[in-house]
Amino acid sequence: MKLLRMEFFKCRRRKIALICLAFVAVQLAWMGRTLTQMEPGELAQGWMSLLYNLAVIDAVMLPLTISALASRNCELEHKGSTWKLWETVTTPQRLFGAKLAWGAILVGGMLLLRTVLLSLLGLAVGFPTQIPWGKLLLSFALCFGVSFVIYALQQGLSLWFVNQAVPLAVGIFGSFVGLFALFFPQWVQRCVIWGYYGVLIQAGMNWDPVTRATEFYWVQTRPLEFGLLALWMIVVLAVGRGLFVRKEV
């Protein structure tokens, strides 16, 4: 807990909250423009449309946003060359865990705020059906799970490389991969962690090229997807933690 408090105090003036708020603001503006342009007949499927479009936006925005958060959380130690100082008061394992826990709090808070505001936005634009809390909460949990694994990956890179341009480049690469993976079959999406925003999507879409009508439907997540995400989490955490523990300071 002391290490977690230290992470908070270190990051107070690093504009991390501004990154999170900017992410939420852009998503609200993006989704607000999409939802307010819906025809009255499309509003009946509004919640499904919201979750479908949200997964697409997340695949583009979250990898880069998470890489920026991880970099801001880790670059201070590189700039101040304080790794040896840290290892006089704690172990690398505990330091890695504290940074990971702080990152999870940031990402979870950011996604929770986004979910609440988008739910209010859905009510404001006039979605006729009740809020599907089950689907919204499951979507939040799955998005957080994928984002946590990506954060663990980015933290490992940010801790390993002194030059933070490398992990940021990986974040940009992840955004491109996450977007283009949506156009490939699911077996391809499962091969890259950034593709899991599409794998774990809670709503699907059918588009009729003749009538040009769009129909959304709920998607049931299968146990296989949960298992693969858990496997990704175990591998990324084990590799990132192992490299950091063995890092020479």
Coordinates of N, CA and C in Angstrom, one line a residue:
M1 N 0.8 -1.2 0.0 CA 0.0 0.0 0.0 C 0.9 1.3 0.0
K2 N 2.0 1.2 0.7 CA 2.9 2.4 0.7 C 3.4 2.7 -0.7
L3 N 3.8 1.6 -1.4 CA 4.3 1.8 -2.7 C 3.2 2.3 -3.7
L4 N 2.0 1.9 -3.5 CA 0.9 2.4 -4.3 C 0.7 3.9 -4.0
R5 N 0.8 4.3 -2.8 CA 0.7 5.7 -2.4 C 1.8 6.5 -3.1
M6 N 3.0 5.9 -3.1 CA 4.1 6.6 -3.7 C 3.9 6.8 -5.2
E7 N 3.3 5.8 -5.9 CA 3.0 5.9 -7.3 C 2.0 7.1 -7.5
F8 N 1.1 7.2 -6.6 CA 0.1 8.3 -6.7 C 0.8 9.7 -6.6
F9 N 1.6 9.8 -5.5 CA 2.3 11.1 -5.3 C 3.3 11.4 -6.4
K10 N 3.9 10.4 -7.0 CA 4.9 10.7 -8.1 C 4.1 11.2 -9.4
C11 N 2.9 10.7 -9.5 CA 2.2 11.0 -10.8 C 1.3 12.2 -10.7
R12 N 1.2 12.8 -9.6 CA 0.2 13.9 -9.4 C 0.4 15.0 -10.4
R13 N 1.7 15.4 -10.7 CA 1.9 16.5 -11.6 C 2.4 16.1 -13.0
R14 N 2.0 14.9 -13.4 CA 2.5 14.4 -14.7 C 1.3 14.3 -15.7
K15 N 0.2 15.1 -15.4 CA -0.9 15.2 -16.3 C -1.5 13.9 -16.8
I16 N -1.5 12.9 -15.9 CA -2.1 11.6 -16.2 C -3.6 11.7 -16.2
A17 N -4.1 12.5 -15.3 CA -5.6 12.7 -15.3 C -6.0 13.3 -16.6
L18 N -5.2 14.2 -17.1 CA -5.6 14.9 -18.3 C -5.6 14.0 -19.5
I19 N -4.7 13.0 -19.5 CA -4.8 12.0 -20.6 C -6.1 11.2 -20.5
C20 N -6.4 10.8 -19.3 CA -7.7 10.0 -19.1 C -8.9 10.8 -19.5
L21 N -9.0 12.0 -19.1 CA -10.1 12.9 -19.4 C -10.2 13.2 -20.9
A22 N -9.0 13.4 -21.5 CA -9.0 13.6 -23.0 C -9.6 12.4 -23.7
F23 N -9.2 11.2 -23.3 CA -9.7 10.0 -23.9 C -11.2 9.9 -23.8
V24 N -11.7 10.1 -22.6 CA -13.2 10.1 -22.3 C -13.9 11.1 -23.2
A25 N -13.3 12.3 -23.2 CA -14.0 13.4 -24.0 C -14.0 13.1 -25.5
V26 N -12.9 12.6 -26.0 CA -12.9 12.3 -27.4 C -14.0 11.2 -27.7
Q27 N -14.0 10.2 -26.9 CA -15.0 9.1 -27.1 C -16.4 9.6 -27.0
L28 N -16.7 10.5 -26.0 CA -18.0 11.0 -25.9 C -18.4 11.9 -27.1
A29 N -17.5 12.7 -27.6 CA -17.7 13.5 -28.8 C -18.0 12.6 -30.0
W30 N -17.1 11.6 -30.2 CA -17.2 10.6 -31.3 C -18.6 9.9 -31.3
M31 N -18.9 9.3 -30.1 CA -20.2 8.6 -30.0 C -21.4 9.5 -30.0
G32 N -21.2 10.7 -29.5 CA -22.3 11.7 -29.5 C -22.7 12.0 -30.9
R33 N -21.7 12.2 -31.8 CA -22.0 12.5 -33.2 C -22.6 11.4 -33.9
T34 N -22.2 10.2 -33.6 CA -22.8 9.0 -34.2 C -24.2 8.7 -33.8
L35 N -24.5 8.9 -32.5 CA -25.8 8.5 -31.9 C -26.8 9.6 -32.3
T36 N -26.4 10.9 -32.3 CA -27.4 11.9 -32.6 C -27.8 11.9 -34.1
Q37 N -27.0 11.2 -34.9 CA -27.4 11.2 -36.4 C -28.3 10.0 -36.7
M38 N -28.7 9.2 -35.7 CA -29.5 8.0 -35.9 C -30.9 8.4 -36.3
E39 N -31.5 7.6 -37.2 CA -32.9 7.8 -37.6 C -33.8 7.2 -36.4
P40 N -35.0 7.7 -36.3 CA -35.9 7.2 -35.3 C -36.0 5.7 -35.2
G41 N -36.0 5.0 -36.4 CA -36.1 3.6 -36.4 C -34.8 2.9 -35.9
E42 N -33.7 3.6 -36.0 CA -32.4 3.0 -35.5 C -32.3 3.1 -34.0
L43 N -33.0 4.0 -33.4 CA -32.9 4.2 -31.9 C -33.3 2.9 -31.1
A44 N -34.2 2.1 -31.7 CA -34.6 0.9 -31.0 C -33.5 -0.1 -30.8
Q45 N -32.4 0.0 -31.6 CA -31.2 -0.8 -31.5 C -30.1 0.0 -31.0
G46 N -30.4 1.1 -30.3 CA -29.4 2.0 -29.9 C -28.3 1.5 -29.0
W47 N -28.7 0.7 -28.0 CA -27.7 0.1 -27.0 C -26.7 -0.8 -27.7
M48 N -27.3 -1.6 -28.7 CA -26.4 -2.6 -29.4 C -25.5 -1.8 -30.3
S49 N -26.0 -0.8 -31.0 CA -25.2 0.1 -31.8 C -24.1 0.8 -31.0
L50 N -24.4 1.2 -29.8 CA -23.4 1.9 -29.0 C -22.3 1.0 -28.6
L51 N -22.6 -0.3 -28.2 CA -21.5 -1.2 -27.8 C -20.7 -1.7 -29.0
Y52 N -21.4 -1.8 -30.2 CA -20.7 -2.2 -31.4 C -19.7 -1.1 -31.8
N53 N -20.1 0.1 -31.9 CA -19.2 1.2 -32.3 C -18.2 1.4 -31.2
L54 N -18.5 1.2 -30.0 CA -17.6 1.5 -28.9 C -16.4 0.5 -29.0
A55 N -16.6 -0.7 -29.4 CA -15.5 -1.7 -29.5 C -14.6 -1.3 -30.7
V56 N -15.1 -0.7 -31.7 CA -14.3 -0.3 -32.8 C -13.4 0.9 -32.4
I57 N -14.1 1.9 -31.7 CA -13.3 3.0 -31.2 C -12.2 2.6 -30.2
D58 N -12.6 1.7 -29.3 CA -11.6 1.2 -28.4 C -10.4 0.6 -29.0
A59 N -10.6 -0.2 -30.1 CA -9.5 -0.8 -30.8 C -8.6 0.2 -31.4
V60 N -9.1 1.4 -31.7 CA -8.2 2.4 -32.3 C -7.5 3.3 -31.2
M61 N -8.3 3.6 -30.2 CA -7.8 4.6 -29.2 C -7.1 4.1 -28.0
L62 N -7.6 2.9 -27.5 CA -7.1 2.5 -26.2 C -5.6 2.0 -26.3
P63 N -5.1 1.3 -27.3 CA -3.7 0.9 -27.3 C -2.8 2.1 -27.2
L64 N -3.0 3.2 -27.9 CA -2.2 4.4 -27.8 C -2.3 5.1 -26.5
T65 N -3.6 5.2 -26.0 CA -3.8 5.9 -24.7 C -3.1 5.1 -23.6
I66 N -3.2 3.8 -23.6 CA -2.6 3.0 -22.6 C -1.1 3.1 -22.6
S67 N -0.5 3.1 -23.8 CA 0.9 3.2 -24.0 C 1.4 4.6 -23.4
A68 N 0.6 5.6 -23.6 CA 1.0 6.9 -23.0 C 0.9 6.9 -21.5
L69 N -0.1 6.3 -20.9 CA -0.2 6.2 -19.5 C 0.9 5.4 -18.9
A70 N 1.3 4.2 -19.5 CA 2.4 3.4 -19.0 C 3.7 4.2 -19.1
S71 N 3.9 4.9 -20.2 CA 5.1 5.6 -20.3 C 5.2 6.7 -19.3
R72 N 4.2 7.5 -19.0 CA 4.2 8.5 -18.1 C 4.4 8.0 -16.6
N73 N 3.9 6.8 -16.4 CA 4.1 6.2 -15.1 C 5.5 5.7 -14.8
C74 N 6.2 5.4 -15.9 CA 7.5 4.7 -15.7 C 8.7 5.6 -16.1
E75 N 8.5 6.6 -16.9 CA 9.7 7.4 -17.4 C 10.4 8.2 -16.3
L76 N 9.7 8.5 -15.2 CA 10.3 9.3 -14.2 C 11.5 8.6 -13.6
E77 N 11.4 7.3 -13.4 CA 12.6 6.5 -12.8 C 13.7 6.5 -13.8
H78 N 13.5 6.5 -15.1 CA 14.6 6.5 -16.0 C 15.2 7.9 -16.0
K79 N 14.4 8.9 -16.0 CA 15.0 10.3 -16.0 C 15.8 10.6 -14.8
G80 N 15.4 10.1 -13.6 CA 16.1 10.4 -12.4 C 17.1 9.3 -12.0
S81 N 17.2 8.2 -12.8 CA 18.1 7.1 -12.5 C 17.9 6.6 -11.1
T82 N 16.6 6.4 -10.7 CA 16.3 6.1 -9.3 C 16.1 4.6 -9.1
W83 N 16.4 3.7 -10.1 CA 16.2 2.3 -9.9 C 17.0 1.7 -8.7
K84 N 18.2 2.1 -8.6 CA 19.0 1.6 -7.5 C 18.5 2.1 -6.1
L85 N 18.0 3.4 -6.2 CA 17.4 3.9 -4.9 C 16.2 3.1 -4.5
W86 N 15.4 2.7 -5.5 CA 14.2 2.0 -5.2 C 14.5 0.6 -4.6
E87 N 15.5 0.0 -5.2 CA 15.9 -1.4 -4.7 C 16.5 -1.4 -3.3
T88 N 16.8 -0.2 -2.8 CA 17.3 -0.2 -1.4 C 16.1 -0.3 -0.4
V89 N 14.9 0.0 -0.8 CA 13.8 0.0 0.1 C 12.7 -1.0 -0.3
T90 N 12.8 -1.6 -1.4 CA 11.8 -2.6 -1.8 C 12.5 -3.6 -2.9
T91 N 11.7 -4.6 -3.2 CA 12.2 -5.5 -4.2 C 11.6 -5.2 -5.6
P92 N 12.3 -5.6 -6.7 CA 11.7 -5.3 -8.0 C 10.4 -5.9 -8.2
Q93 N 10.1 -7.1 -7.6 CA 8.8 -7.7 -7.8 C 7.7 -6.9 -7.2
R94 N 7.9 -6.3 -6.0 CA 6.9 -5.5 -5.4 C 6.8 -4.1 -6.1
L95 N 7.8 -3.6 -6.6 CA 7.8 -2.4 -7.4 C 7.0 -2.6 -8.7
F96 N 7.2 -3.7 -9.3 CA 6.5 -4.0 -10.6 C 5.0 -4.1 -10.3
G97 N 4.7 -4.8 -9.2 CA 3.3 -5.0 -8.8 C 2.6 -3.7 -8.4
A98 N 3.3 -2.8 -7.7 CA 2.7 -1.5 -7.4 C 2.4 -0.7 -8.6
K99 N 3.3 -0.6 -9.5 CA 3.1 0.1 -10.7 C 2.0 -0.5 -11.6
L100 N 1.9 -1.8 -11.6 CA 0.8 -2.5 -12.3 C -0.5 -2.2 -11.6
A101 N -0.6 -2.2 -10.3 CA -1.8 -1.9 -9.6 C -2.3 -0.4 -9.8
W102 N -1.3 0.5 -9.8 CA -1.6 1.9 -10.1 C -2.2 2.1 -11.5
G103 N -1.6 1.4 -12.5 CA -2.0 1.4 -13.8 C -3.4 0.8 -14.0
A104 N -3.7 -0.2 -13.2 CA -5.1 -0.8 -13.3 C -6.1 0.1 -12.7
I105 N -5.7 0.9 -11.7 CA -6.7 1.8 -11.1 C -7.0 2.9 -12.1
L106 N -5.9 3.4 -12.8 CA -6.1 4.5 -13.8 C -7.0 4.0 -14.9
V107 N -6.7 2.8 -15.5 CA -7.4 2.3 -16.6 C -8.9 2.0 -16.2
G108 N -9.0 1.3 -15.1 CA -10.4 1.0 -14.6 C -11.2 2.2 -14.3
G109 N -10.6 3.2 -13.7 CA -11.4 4.5 -13.5 C -11.8 5.2 -14.7
M110 N -10.9 5.2 -15.7 CA -11.1 5.8 -17.0 C -12.3 5.1 -17.7
L111 N -12.2 3.8 -17.8 CA -13.3 3.0 -18.5 C -14.6 3.1 -17.7
L112 N -14.6 3.1 -16.4 CA -15.8 3.2 -15.6 C -16.5 4.6 -15.9
L113 N -15.7 5.6 -15.8 CA -16.3 7.0 -16.1 C -16.9 7.0 -17.5
R114 N -16.1 6.4 -18.5 CA -16.6 6.4 -19.9 C -18.0 5.6 -20.0
T115 N -18.1 4.5 -19.3 CA -19.3 3.7 -19.3 C -20.5 4.4 -18.7
V116 N -20.3 5.1 -17.6 CA -21.4 5.9 -17.0 C -21.8 7.0 -17.9
L117 N -20.9 7.8 -18.4 CA -21.3 8.9 -19.3 C -21.9 8.5 -20.6
L118 N -21.5 7.4 -21.1 CA -22.1 6.9 -22.4 C -23.5 6.4 -22.1
S119 N -23.7 5.8 -20.9 CA -25.1 5.3 -20.5 C -26.0 6.5 -20.4
L120 N -25.5 7.6 -19.8 CA -26.3 8.8 -19.7 C -26.6 9.4 -21.1
L121 N -25.6 9.3 -22.0 CA -25.7 9.8 -23.4 C -26.8 9.0 -24.1
G122 N -26.8 7.7 -23.9 CA -27.9 6.9 -24.5 C -29.3 7.3 -24.1
L123 N -29.4 7.6 -22.8 CA -30.7 8.1 -22.3 C -31.0 9.5 -22.9
A124 N -30.0 10.3 -23.1 CA -30.2 11.7 -23.5 C -30.7 11.7 -25.0
V125 N -30.2 10.8 -25.8 CA -30.6 10.8 -27.2 C -31.9 10.1 -27.5
G126 N -32.4 9.4 -26.4 CA -33.7 8.8 -26.5 C -33.8 7.4 -26.9
F127 N -32.8 6.5 -26.4 CA -33.0 5.1 -26.6 C -34.2 4.6 -25.9
P128 N -35.2 4.0 -26.7 CA -36.5 3.7 -26.1 C -36.5 2.5 -25.1
T129 N -35.5 1.6 -25.1 CA -35.5 0.5 -24.2 C -34.7 0.8 -23.0
Q130 N -34.9 -0.1 -21.9 CA -34.2 0.1 -20.7 C -32.7 -0.1 -20.9
I131 N -31.9 0.5 -20.0 CA -30.5 0.3 -20.0 C -30.1 -1.2 -19.8
P132 N -29.5 -1.9 -20.7 CA -29.1 -3.3 -20.5 C -27.8 -3.3 -19.6
W133 N -28.1 -3.2 -18.3 CA -26.9 -3.1 -17.3 C -26.0 -4.3 -17.4
G134 N -26.6 -5.5 -17.6 CA -25.8 -6.7 -17.7 C -24.8 -6.6 -18.8
K135 N -25.2 -6.2 -20.0 CA -24.3 -6.1 -21.1 C -23.3 -5.0 -21.0
L136 N -23.8 -3.9 -20.4 CA -22.9 -2.8 -20.2 C -21.8 -3.1 -19.2
L137 N -22.1 -3.8 -18.1 CA -21.1 -4.1 -17.1 C -20.2 -5.2 -17.6
L138 N -20.7 -6.2 -18.4 CA -19.9 -7.2 -19.0 C -18.9 -6.6 -20.0
S139 N -19.4 -5.7 -20.8 CA -18.6 -5.0 -21.8 C -17.5 -4.2 -21.1
F140 N -17.8 -3.5 -20.0 CA -16.8 -2.8 -19.2 C -15.8 -3.8 -18.7
A141 N -16.2 -4.9 -18.1 CA -15.3 -5.9 -17.5 C -14.3 -6.5 -18.6
L142 N -14.9 -6.8 -19.7 CA -14.1 -7.4 -20.8 C -13.1 -6.4 -21.4
C143 N -13.6 -5.2 -21.5 CA -12.7 -4.1 -22.1 C -11.6 -3.8 -21.1
F144 N -11.9 -3.9 -19.8 CA -10.9 -3.6 -18.8 C -9.9 -4.8 -18.8
G145 N -10.4 -6.0 -18.9 CA -9.5 -7.2 -19.0 C -8.4 -7.1 -20.1
V146 N -8.9 -6.7 -21.3 CA -8.0 -6.6 -22.5 C -7.1 -5.4 -22.2
S147 N -7.6 -4.3 -21.8 CA -6.8 -3.1 -21.5 C -5.7 -3.4 -20.5
F148 N -6.1 -4.2 -19.4 CA -5.1 -4.5 -18.4 C -3.9 -5.3 -18.9
V149 N -4.2 -6.2 -19.8 CA -3.2 -7.0 -20.4 C -2.3 -6.1 -21.3
I150 N -2.9 -5.2 -22.1 CA -2.1 -4.3 -22.9 C -1.3 -3.4 -22.0
Y151 N -1.9 -2.9 -20.9 CA -1.1 -2.1 -20.0 C 0.1 -2.8 -19.4
A152 N -0.1 -4.1 -19.0 CA 1.0 -4.9 -18.5 C 2.1 -5.0 -19.6
L153 N 1.7 -5.2 -20.8 CA 2.7 -5.2 -21.9 C 3.4 -3.9 -22.1
Q154 N 2.7 -2.8 -22.1 CA 3.3 -1.5 -22.3 C 4.2 -1.1 -21.0
Q155 N 3.7 -1.5 -19.9 CA 4.6 -1.2 -18.7 C 5.9 -2.0 -18.8
G156 N 5.8 -3.3 -19.2 CA 7.0 -4.0 -19.3 C 8.0 -3.4 -20.3
L157 N 7.5 -2.9 -21.4 CA 8.3 -2.2 -22.4 C 8.8 -0.9 -21.8
S158 N 8.0 -0.1 -21.1 CA 8.4 1.2 -20.6 C 9.5 1.0 -19.5
L159 N 9.4 0.0 -18.7 CA 10.4 -0.3 -17.7 C 11.7 -0.8 -18.3
W160 N 11.6 -1.5 -19.4 CA 12.8 -2.1 -20.0 C 13.6 -1.1 -20.8
F161 N 12.9 -0.2 -21.6 CA 13.6 0.7 -22.5 C 13.7 2.1 -21.9
V162 N 14.9 2.6 -21.9 CA 15.0 4.0 -21.4 C 14.4 5.0 -22.3
N163 N 14.5 4.8 -23.6 CA 13.9 5.6 -24.6 C 12.4 5.2 -24.8
Q164 N 11.5 6.1 -24.3 CA 10.1 5.8 -24.3 C 9.5 5.9 -25.7
A165 N 10.2 6.3 -26.7 CA 9.7 6.3 -28.0 C 9.4 4.8 -28.5
V166 N 10.1 3.9 -27.9 CA 9.9 2.5 -28.3 C 8.5 2.0 -27.9
P167 N 8.2 2.0 -26.6 CA 6.9 1.6 -26.2 C 5.7 2.4 -26.8
L168 N 6.0 3.7 -27.0 CA 4.9 4.5 -27.7 C 4.7 4.1 -29.1
A169 N 5.8 3.7 -29.8 CA 5.7 3.2 -31.2 C 4.9 1.9 -31.2
V170 N 5.1 1.0 -30.1 CA 4.3 -0.2 -30.0 C 2.9 0.1 -29.8
G171 N 2.6 1.2 -29.0 CA 1.2 1.6 -28.9 C 0.5 2.0 -30.1
I172 N 1.3 2.8 -31.0 CA 0.7 3.2 -32.3 C 0.5 2.0 -33.2
F173 N 1.5 1.1 -33.1 CA 1.3 -0.1 -33.9 C 0.1 -0.9 -33.5
G174 N -0.1 -1.0 -32.1 CA -1.3 -1.7 -31.6 C -2.6 -1.1 -32.0
S175 N -2.6 0.2 -32.2 CA -3.9 0.9 -32.6 C -4.2 0.5 -34.1
F176 N -3.1 0.4 -34.9 CA -3.4 0.0 -36.3 C -3.8 -1.5 -36.4
V177 N -3.1 -2.3 -35.6 CA -3.4 -3.7 -35.6 C -4.9 -3.9 -35.1
G178 N -5.2 -3.2 -34.0 CA -6.6 -3.4 -33.4 C -7.6 -3.0 -34.4
L179 N -7.4 -2.0 -35.2 CA -8.4 -1.5 -36.2 C -8.5 -2.5 -37.3
F180 N -7.3 -2.9 -37.9 CA -7.4 -3.8 -39.1 C -7.8 -5.2 -38.7
A181 N -7.5 -5.6 -37.5 CA -7.9 -7.0 -37.0 C -9.4 -7.1 -37.1
L182 N -10.2 -6.0 -37.0 CA -11.6 -6.1 -37.0 C -12.2 -6.6 -38.4
F183 N -11.3 -6.5 -39.4 CA -11.8 -6.9 -40.8 C -11.3 -8.3 -41.1
F184 N -10.7 -9.0 -40.1 CA -10.2 -10.4 -40.4 C -11.0 -11.3 -39.6
P185 N -11.0 -12.6 -39.9 CA -11.7 -13.7 -39.1 C -11.2 -13.7 -37.7
Q186 N -12.0 -14.3 -36.8 CA -11.7 -14.2 -35.4 C -10.4 -15.0 -35.0
W187 N -10.1 -16.0 -35.8 CA -8.9 -16.8 -35.5 C -7.7 -15.9 -35.7
V188 N -7.8 -14.9 -36.6 CA -6.7 -14.0 -36.8 C -6.6 -13.0 -35.6
Q189 N -7.8 -12.5 -35.2 CA -7.9 -11.6 -34.1 C -7.3 -12.1 -32.8
R190 N -7.5 -13.4 -32.6 CA -7.0 -14.1 -31.4 C -5.5 -14.1 -31.3
C191 N -4.8 -13.9 -32.5 CA -3.4 -14.1 -32.5 C -2.7 -12.8 -32.0
V192 N -3.4 -11.7 -31.8 CA -2.8 -10.5 -31.3 C -3.7 -9.9 -30.2
I193 N -3.1 -9.5 -29.1 CA -3.9 -9.0 -28.0 C -4.7 -7.8 -28.3
W194 N -4.3 -7.0 -29.2 CA -5.1 -5.8 -29.6 C -6.3 -6.2 -30.3
G195 N -6.4 -7.4 -30.9 CA -7.6 -7.8 -31.6 C -8.7 -8.3 -30.7
Y196 N -8.4 -8.3 -29.4 CA -9.4 -8.9 -28.5 C -10.6 -7.9 -28.2
Y197 N -10.4 -6.6 -28.6 CA -11.5 -5.7 -28.5 C -12.6 -6.1 -29.4
G198 N -12.2 -6.7 -30.6 CA -13.2 -7.3 -31.5 C -13.6 -8.7 -31.1
V199 N -12.7 -9.5 -30.6 CA -13.1 -10.9 -30.2 C -14.2 -10.9 -29.1
L200 N -14.0 -10.0 -28.2 CA -14.9 -9.9 -27.0 C -16.1 -8.9 -27.2
I201 N -16.4 -8.5 -28.4 CA -17.4 -7.5 -28.7 C -18.8 -8.1 -28.2
Q202 N -19.6 -7.3 -27.7 CA -20.9 -7.8 -27.1 C -22.1 -7.6 -28.1
A203 N -21.8 -7.0 -29.2 CA -22.9 -6.8 -30.2 C -22.3 -7.0 -31.6
G204 N -23.1 -7.6 -32.5 CA -22.7 -7.8 -33.8 C -23.6 -7.0 -34.8
M205 N -23.2 -7.0 -36.1 CA -24.0 -6.2 -37.0 C -24.1 -7.0 -38.3
N206 N -25.3 -7.0 -38.9 CA -25.6 -7.5 -40.2 C -26.0 -6.3 -41.1
W207 N -25.4 -6.3 -42.3 CA -25.7 -5.2 -43.2 C -26.1 -5.8 -44.5
D208 N -27.3 -5.4 -44.9 CA -27.9 -5.9 -46.2 C -27.5 -5.0 -47.3
P209 N -26.7 -5.4 -48.3 CA -26.2 -4.6 -49.4 C -27.3 -4.2 -50.3
V210 N -28.4 -4.9 -50.3 CA -29.6 -4.6 -51.2 C -30.4 -3.4 -50.7
T211 N -30.9 -3.6 -49.4 CA -31.7 -2.6 -48.8 C -30.9 -1.5 -48.1
R212 N -29.6 -1.8 -47.9 CA -28.6 -0.9 -47.2 C -29.1 -0.7 -45.8
A213 N -29.8 -1.7 -45.2 CA -30.3 -1.6 -43.8 C -29.3 -2.3 -42.9
T214 N -29.1 -1.8 -41.7 CA -28.2 -2.3 -40.7 C -29.0 -2.9 -39.6
E215 N -28.7 -4.1 -39.2 CA -29.4 -4.8 -38.0 C -28.3 -5.2 -37.0
F216 N -28.5 -4.9 -35.8 CA -27.6 -5.2 -34.7 C -28.2 -6.4 -33.9
Y217 N -27.4 -7.1 -33.3 CA -27.8 -8.3 -32.4 C -26.8 -8.5 -31.3
W218 N -27.3 -9.1 -30.2 CA -26.4 -9.4 -29.1 C -25.5 -10.6 -29.4
V219 N -24.3 -10.6 -28.9 CA -23.4 -11.6 -29.1 C -23.1 -12.3 -27.7
Q220 N -23.0 -13.6 -27.7 CA -22.7 -14.3 -26.5 C -21.2 -14.7 -26.5
T221 N -20.5 -14.2 -25.5 CA -19.1 -14.5 -25.4 C -18.9 -16.0 -25.0
R222 N -18.0 -16.7 -25.7 CA -17.8 -18.1 -25.4 C -16.7 -18.3 -24.4
P223 N -16.7 -19.4 -23.7 CA -15.6 -19.7 -22.7 C -14.2 -19.7 -23.3
L224 N -14.1 -20.0 -24.6 CA -12.8 -20.1 -25.2 C -12.2 -18.7 -25.2
E225 N -13.0 -17.6 -25.5 CA -12.4 -16.3 -25.5 C -11.9 -15.9 -24.1
F226 N -12.6 -16.3 -23.0 CA -12.2 -16.0 -21.7 C -10.9 -16.7 -21.4
G227 N -10.8 -17.9 -21.8 CA -9.6 -18.7 -21.6 C -8.4 -18.2 -22.3
L228 N -8.6 -17.7 -23.5 CA -7.5 -17.2 -24.3 C -7.0 -15.8 -23.7
L229 N -7.9 -15.0 -23.2 CA -7.6 -13.8 -22.6 C -6.8 -14.0 -21.3
A230 N -7.2 -15.0 -20.5 CA -6.5 -15.3 -19.3 C -5.1 -15.8 -19.6
L231 N -5.0 -16.6 -20.7 CA -3.6 -17.1 -21.1 C -2.7 -15.9 -21.5
W232 N -3.3 -15.0 -22.3 CA -2.5 -13.8 -22.7 C -2.0 -13.1 -21.4
M233 N -2.9 -12.9 -20.4 CA -2.6 -12.2 -19.2 C -1.4 -12.9 -18.5
I234 N -1.5 -14.2 -18.3 CA -0.5 -15.0 -17.6 C 0.9 -14.8 -18.3
V235 N 0.9 -14.9 -19.7 CA 2.1 -14.9 -20.4 C 2.8 -13.5 -20.3
V236 N 1.9 -12.4 -20.6 CA 2.4 -11.1 -20.6 C 3.0 -10.7 -19.2
L237 N 2.2 -11.0 -18.2 CA 2.7 -10.7 -16.8 C 4.0 -11.4 -16.4
A238 N 4.0 -12.7 -16.8 CA 5.2 -13.5 -16.4 C 6.4 -13.0 -17.2
V239 N 6.3 -12.7 -18.5 CA 7.5 -12.2 -19.2 C 7.9 -10.8 -18.8
G240 N 6.9 -9.9 -18.6 CA 7.3 -8.5 -18.2 C 7.9 -8.5 -16.8
R241 N 7.3 -9.2 -15.9 CA 7.8 -9.2 -14.5 C 9.2 -9.9 -14.5
G242 N 9.4 -11.0 -15.3 CA 10.7 -11.6 -15.3 C 11.8 -10.8 -15.8
L243 N 11.5 -10.1 -16.9 CA 12.5 -9.2 -17.5 C 12.9 -8.0 -16.6
F244 N 11.9 -7.5 -15.9 CA 12.1 -6.4 -15.0 C 13.0 -6.8 -13.8
V245 N 12.7 -8.0 -13.3 CA 13.4 -8.5 -12.1 C 14.9 -8.7 -12.5
R246 N 15.1 -9.2 -13.7 CA 16.5 -9.4 -14.1 C 17.2 -8.2 -14.7
K247 N 16.5 -7.1 -14.8 CA 17.1 -5.9 -15.4 C 18.2 -5.4 -14.5
E248 N 19.4 -5.1 -15.1 CA 20.5 -4.5 -14.4 C 20.3 -3.0 -14.2
V249 N 20.5 -2.6 -13.0 CA 20.3 -1.2 -12.6 C 21.6 -0.6 -12.2

